[in-house]
């Protein structure tokens, strides 16, 4: 009996790994590309993360909204009298500041565990590392999204609605997202290798909260405010906050934000290209 | 044609979080074999040392050796999890792995959600995943438990689910660890049957096992590993009896 020959699939994937010829750049770029193409997987994992974190909780991620609301109210009353600012003026500023800052600092702190948290998967299946990083970014994006309506509520209560220039906050948010990805990639790797870094990052973020104009307005610095654009947190925050409460951000802020974004991306990419092959041993 | 070509591949695990110097000294003094210090003064475990072998289509290879000989590390390297620090590895063909049954399982999700998740991990589309869930549900015999979080499953039920999900594929190269020998007896029979089919359909099988019965029944070639090196490599009877 004649057995029909099995036709080998023409597109049999080939996996070549040569230590003498590592082709690190191609491998890193391929990782990024396939990782982004599989964003659905990252989104599903992020959704599960949030669901599991708030399992059994009545308000779920809205607890964060509630606690931010309480904080905005309390700090708003206190600091508007300390700084002698009218509360209807100060409260919208504070609401946007706190929300953006919370998002930023949560992303940075969570970035430290972007790869360590996926240890189980990393060691069992060859998946682009980009997927784990995207998962971290999506997770924080969705959590931040729960608090955004709070800004609108505060604006309505204080009776100050920004004009169309508020739409400029969208490119600001996009810059924030790009930086979040770069931070999650870079810090995820560094923290997998050096476990102390996460603690250092946490204390730096605590200090940065007071050094950055979150509670206070930059005007209070007087002459010294020319140095503020050196603070990347301030610059990134201002690209979102400026359009919402001050009718836009000056070009200096935008160019500084772009510059910092390019720097973080370059740093993350360089690190990823050089050390991608080691991640599985680090986690 | 599917094949695996390994040319002097080496894997070293750096022991990063062992820090203490006294431990370092003691380790180095006592074990000349696999722990050593590399150029950067780190302690590394040589998990695999300059392994060279070719596996062609149709071969059924058993990896045997003591615990810690490097069997699972070799499987993971072939799967692409670890990149060798030395040597060249070429794997051609779609790879299916049965290494860790619970990899990528989310304990708080239901059985069905986990099946879909596993499908997504493999890069399948959503609707493909859903039809896979049906098939897996039927095979695992979990019935109504399919819609209960797997955190509540008994050990046996977890194994059934993992097995059913993991084996629903038809790869050209099948990499397998020996965990699949668990499960209750009724399931065992069906499991064997499905595994046999999976193995028969794959062009290449690489299995890490301690069970010589499995080796003799399924395999055509044995690679015996010892402390990360190949100790013997050849046809089953030659290596086991010779």
PDB file of N, CA and C in Angstrom, chain B residues 62-103:
ATOM      1  N   UNK B  62      15.589   9.507  24.875  1.00  0.00           N
ATOM      2  CA  UNK B  62      15.363   9.563  26.318  1.00  0.00           C
ATOM      3  C   UNK B  62      16.588  10.191  26.964  1.00  0.00           C
ATOM      4  N   UNK B  63      16.346  11.161  27.854  1.00  0.00           N
ATOM      5  CA  UNK B  63      17.437  11.710  28.655  1.00  0.00           C
ATOM      6  C   UNK B  63      17.359  11.044  30.008  1.00  0.00           C
ATOM      7  N   UNK B  64      18.400  10.338  30.396  1.00  0.00           N
ATOM      8  CA  UNK B  64      18.384   9.730  31.714  1.00  0.00           C
ATOM      9  C   UNK B  64      19.590  10.222  32.503  1.00  0.00           C
ATOM     10  N   UNK B  65      19.553   9.969  33.791  1.00  0.00           N
ATOM     11  CA  UNK B  65      20.630  10.449  34.654  1.00  0.00           C
ATOM     12  C   UNK B  65      20.057  10.764  36.021  1.00  0.00           C
ATOM     13  N   UNK B  66      20.968  10.946  36.990  1.00  0.00           N
ATOM     14  CA  UNK B  66      20.528  11.207  38.358  1.00  0.00           C
ATOM     15  C   UNK B  66      19.859  12.560  38.463  1.00  0.00           C
ATOM     16  N   UNK B  67      19.213  12.794  39.616  1.00  0.00           N
ATOM     17  CA  UNK B  67      18.654  14.117  39.862  1.00  0.00           C
ATOM     18  C   UNK B  67      19.770  15.139  39.784  1.00  0.00           C
ATOM     19  N   UNK B  68      19.503  16.248  39.074  1.00  0.00           N
ATOM     20  CA  UNK B  68      20.524  17.287  38.990  1.00  0.00           C
ATOM     21  C   UNK B  68      21.550  17.030  37.913  1.00  0.00           C
ATOM     22  N   UNK B  69      21.321  16.022  37.086  1.00  0.00           N
ATOM     23  CA  UNK B  69      22.287  15.749  36.027  1.00  0.00           C
ATOM     24  C   UNK B  69      22.170  16.757  34.896  1.00  0.00           C
ATOM     25  N   UNK B  70      21.044  17.481  34.851  1.00  0.00           N
ATOM     26  CA  UNK B  70      20.879  18.501  33.821  1.00  0.00           C
ATOM     27  C   UNK B  70      19.792  18.178  32.809  1.00  0.00           C
ATOM     28  N   UNK B  71      18.954  17.176  33.115  1.00  0.00           N
ATOM     29  CA  UNK B  71      17.931  16.766  32.142  1.00  0.00           C
ATOM     30  C   UNK B  71      16.934  17.883  31.864  1.00  0.00           C
ATOM     31  N   UNK B  72      16.350  18.425  32.946  1.00  0.00           N
ATOM     32  CA  UNK B  72      15.328  19.451  32.750  1.00  0.00           C
ATOM     33  C   UNK B  72      15.941  20.726  32.186  1.00  0.00           C
ATOM     34  N   UNK B  73      17.144  21.045  32.621  1.00  0.00           N
ATOM     35  CA  UNK B  73      17.817  22.228  32.072  1.00  0.00           C
ATOM     36  C   UNK B  73      18.010  22.073  30.572  1.00  0.00           C
ATOM     37  N   UNK B  74      18.381  20.864  30.154  1.00  0.00           N
ATOM     38  CA  UNK B  74      18.568  20.637  28.724  1.00  0.00           C
ATOM     39  C   UNK B  74      17.246  20.805  27.983  1.00  0.00           C
ATOM     40  N   UNK B  75      16.159  20.270  28.566  1.00  0.00           N
ATOM     41  CA  UNK B  75      14.855  20.430  27.924  1.00  0.00           C
ATOM     42  C   UNK B  75      14.508  21.907  27.771  1.00  0.00           C
ATOM     43  N   UNK B  76      14.740  22.664  28.857  1.00  0.00           N
ATOM     44  CA  UNK B  76      14.398  24.091  28.806  1.00  0.00           C
ATOM     45  C   UNK B  76      15.277  24.837  27.813  1.00  0.00           C
ATOM     46  N   UNK B  77      16.507  24.406  27.683  1.00  0.00           N
ATOM     47  CA  UNK B  77      17.386  25.058  26.712  1.00  0.00           C
ATOM     48  C   UNK B  77      16.891  24.770  25.299  1.00  0.00           C
ATOM     49  N   UNK B  78      16.502  23.511  25.055  1.00  0.00           N
ATOM     50  CA  UNK B  78      15.993  23.169  23.724  1.00  0.00           C
ATOM     51  C   UNK B  78      14.720  23.945  23.431  1.00  0.00           C
ATOM     52  N   UNK B  79      13.925  24.202  24.487  1.00  0.00           N
ATOM     53  CA  UNK B  79      12.669  24.930  24.295  1.00  0.00           C
ATOM     54  C   UNK B  79      12.910  26.411  24.051  1.00  0.00           C
ATOM     55  N   UNK B  80      14.129  26.896  24.345  1.00  0.00           N
ATOM     56  CA  UNK B  80      14.415  28.303  24.109  1.00  0.00           C
ATOM     57  C   UNK B  80      14.271  29.174  25.335  1.00  0.00           C
ATOM     58  N   UNK B  81      14.129  28.562  26.517  1.00  0.00           N
ATOM     59  CA  UNK B  81      13.999  29.367  27.732  1.00  0.00           C
ATOM     60  C   UNK B  81      15.361  29.924  28.141  1.00  0.00           C
ATOM     61  N   UNK B  82      16.350  29.058  28.191  1.00  0.00           N
ATOM     62  CA  UNK B  82      17.701  29.507  28.536  1.00  0.00           C
ATOM     63  C   UNK B  82      18.532  29.638  27.270  1.00  0.00           C
ATOM     64  N   UNK B  83      19.272  30.739  27.175  1.00  0.00           N
ATOM     65  CA  UNK B  83      20.186  30.860  26.045  1.00  0.00           C
ATOM     66  C   UNK B  83      21.555  30.368  26.479  1.00  0.00           C
ATOM     67  N   UNK B  84      22.165  29.470  25.703  1.00  0.00           N
ATOM     68  CA  UNK B  84      23.474  28.934  26.090  1.00  0.00           C
ATOM     69  C   UNK B  84      24.517  30.046  26.162  1.00  0.00           C
ATOM     70  N   UNK B  85      25.447  29.934  27.109  1.00  0.00           N
ATOM     71  CA  UNK B  85      26.526  30.922  27.187  1.00  0.00           C
ATOM     72  C   UNK B  85      27.676  30.531  26.273  1.00  0.00           C
ATOM     73  N   UNK B  86      27.666  29.277  25.829  1.00  0.00           N
ATOM     74  CA  UNK B  86      28.704  28.859  24.900  1.00  0.00           C
ATOM     75  C   UNK B  86      28.128  27.839  23.937  1.00  0.00           C
ATOM     76  N   UNK B  87      28.682  27.779  22.739  1.00  0.00           N
ATOM     77  CA  UNK B  87      28.241  26.777  21.779  1.00  0.00           C
ATOM     78  C   UNK B  87      27.092  27.263  20.923  1.00  0.00           C
ATOM     79  N   UNK B  88      26.630  26.375  20.069  1.00  0.00           N
ATOM     80  CA  UNK B  88      25.602  26.753  19.114  1.00  0.00           C
ATOM     81  C   UNK B  88      24.471  25.743  19.171  1.00  0.00           C
ATOM     82  N   UNK B  89      23.247  26.267  19.170  1.00  0.00           N
ATOM     83  CA  UNK B  89      22.080  25.392  19.196  1.00  0.00           C
ATOM     84  C   UNK B  89      21.181  25.753  18.035  1.00  0.00           C
ATOM     85  N   UNK B  90      20.773  24.749  17.282  1.00  0.00           N
ATOM     86  CA  UNK B  90      19.857  25.012  16.175  1.00  0.00           C
ATOM     87  C   UNK B  90      18.693  24.040  16.304  1.00  0.00           C
ATOM     88  N   UNK B  91      17.490  24.578  16.415  1.00  0.00           N
ATOM     89  CA  UNK B  91      16.306  23.743  16.518  1.00  0.00           C
ATOM     90  C   UNK B  91      15.384  24.128  15.387  1.00  0.00           C
ATOM     91  N   UNK B  92      15.052  23.164  14.542  1.00  0.00           N
ATOM     92  CA  UNK B  92      14.145  23.466  13.442  1.00  0.00           C
ATOM     93  C   UNK B  92      12.871  22.667  13.634  1.00  0.00           C
ATOM     94  N   UNK B  93      11.759  23.353  13.570  1.00  0.00           N
ATOM     95  CA  UNK B  93      10.475  22.686  13.745  1.00  0.00           C
ATOM     96  C   UNK B  93       9.686  23.324  14.862  1.00  0.00           C
ATOM     97  N   UNK B  94       8.349  23.155  14.823  1.00  0.00           N
ATOM     98  CA  UNK B  94       7.523  23.722  15.888  1.00  0.00           C
ATOM     99  C   UNK B  94       7.714  22.887  17.147  1.00  0.00           C
ATOM    100  N   UNK B  95       7.819  23.584  18.279  1.00  0.00           N
ATOM    101  CA  UNK B  95       8.161  22.914  19.527  1.00  0.00           C
ATOM    102  C   UNK B  95       6.952  22.856  20.450  1.00  0.00           C
ATOM    103  N   UNK B  96       6.722  21.688  21.020  1.00  0.00           N
ATOM    104  CA  UNK B  96       5.699  21.571  22.056  1.00  0.00           C
ATOM    105  C   UNK B  96       6.379  21.126  23.325  1.00  0.00           C
ATOM    106  N   UNK B  97       6.031  21.758  24.458  1.00  0.00           N
ATOM    107  CA  UNK B  97       6.707  21.377  25.692  1.00  0.00           C
ATOM    108  C   UNK B  97       5.711  20.855  26.707  1.00  0.00           C
ATOM    109  N   UNK B  98       6.084  19.764  27.361  1.00  0.00           N
ATOM    110  CA  UNK B  98       5.344  19.264  28.515  1.00  0.00           C
ATOM    111  C   UNK B  98       6.340  19.237  29.669  1.00  0.00           C
ATOM    112  N   UNK B  99       6.761  20.426  30.103  1.00  0.00           N
ATOM    113  CA  UNK B  99       7.791  20.468  31.132  1.00  0.00           C
ATOM    114  C   UNK B  99       7.177  20.678  32.511  1.00  0.00           C
ATOM    115  N   UNK B 100       6.439  21.758  32.673  1.00  0.00           N
ATOM    116  CA  UNK B 100       5.791  21.993  33.953  1.00  0.00           C
ATOM    117  C   UNK B 100       4.286  22.039  33.722  1.00  0.00           C
ATOM    118  N   UNK B 101       3.542  21.132  34.338  1.00  0.00           N
ATOM    119  CA  UNK B 101       2.113  21.065  34.056  1.00  0.00           C
ATOM    120  C   UNK B 101       1.369  22.343  34.421  1.00  0.00           C
ATOM    121  N   UNK B 102       1.813  23.046  35.437  1.00  0.00           N
ATOM    122  CA  UNK B 102       1.001  24.167  35.911  1.00  0.00           C
ATOM    123  C   UNK B 102       1.537  25.506  35.427  1.00  0.00           C
ATOM    124  N   UNK B 103       2.478  25.502  34.478  1.00  0.00           N
ATOM    125  CA  UNK B 103       3.048  26.767  34.013  1.00  0.00           C
ATOM    126  C   UNK B 103       1.972  27.647  33.412  1.00  0.00           C
TER     127      UNK B 103
END
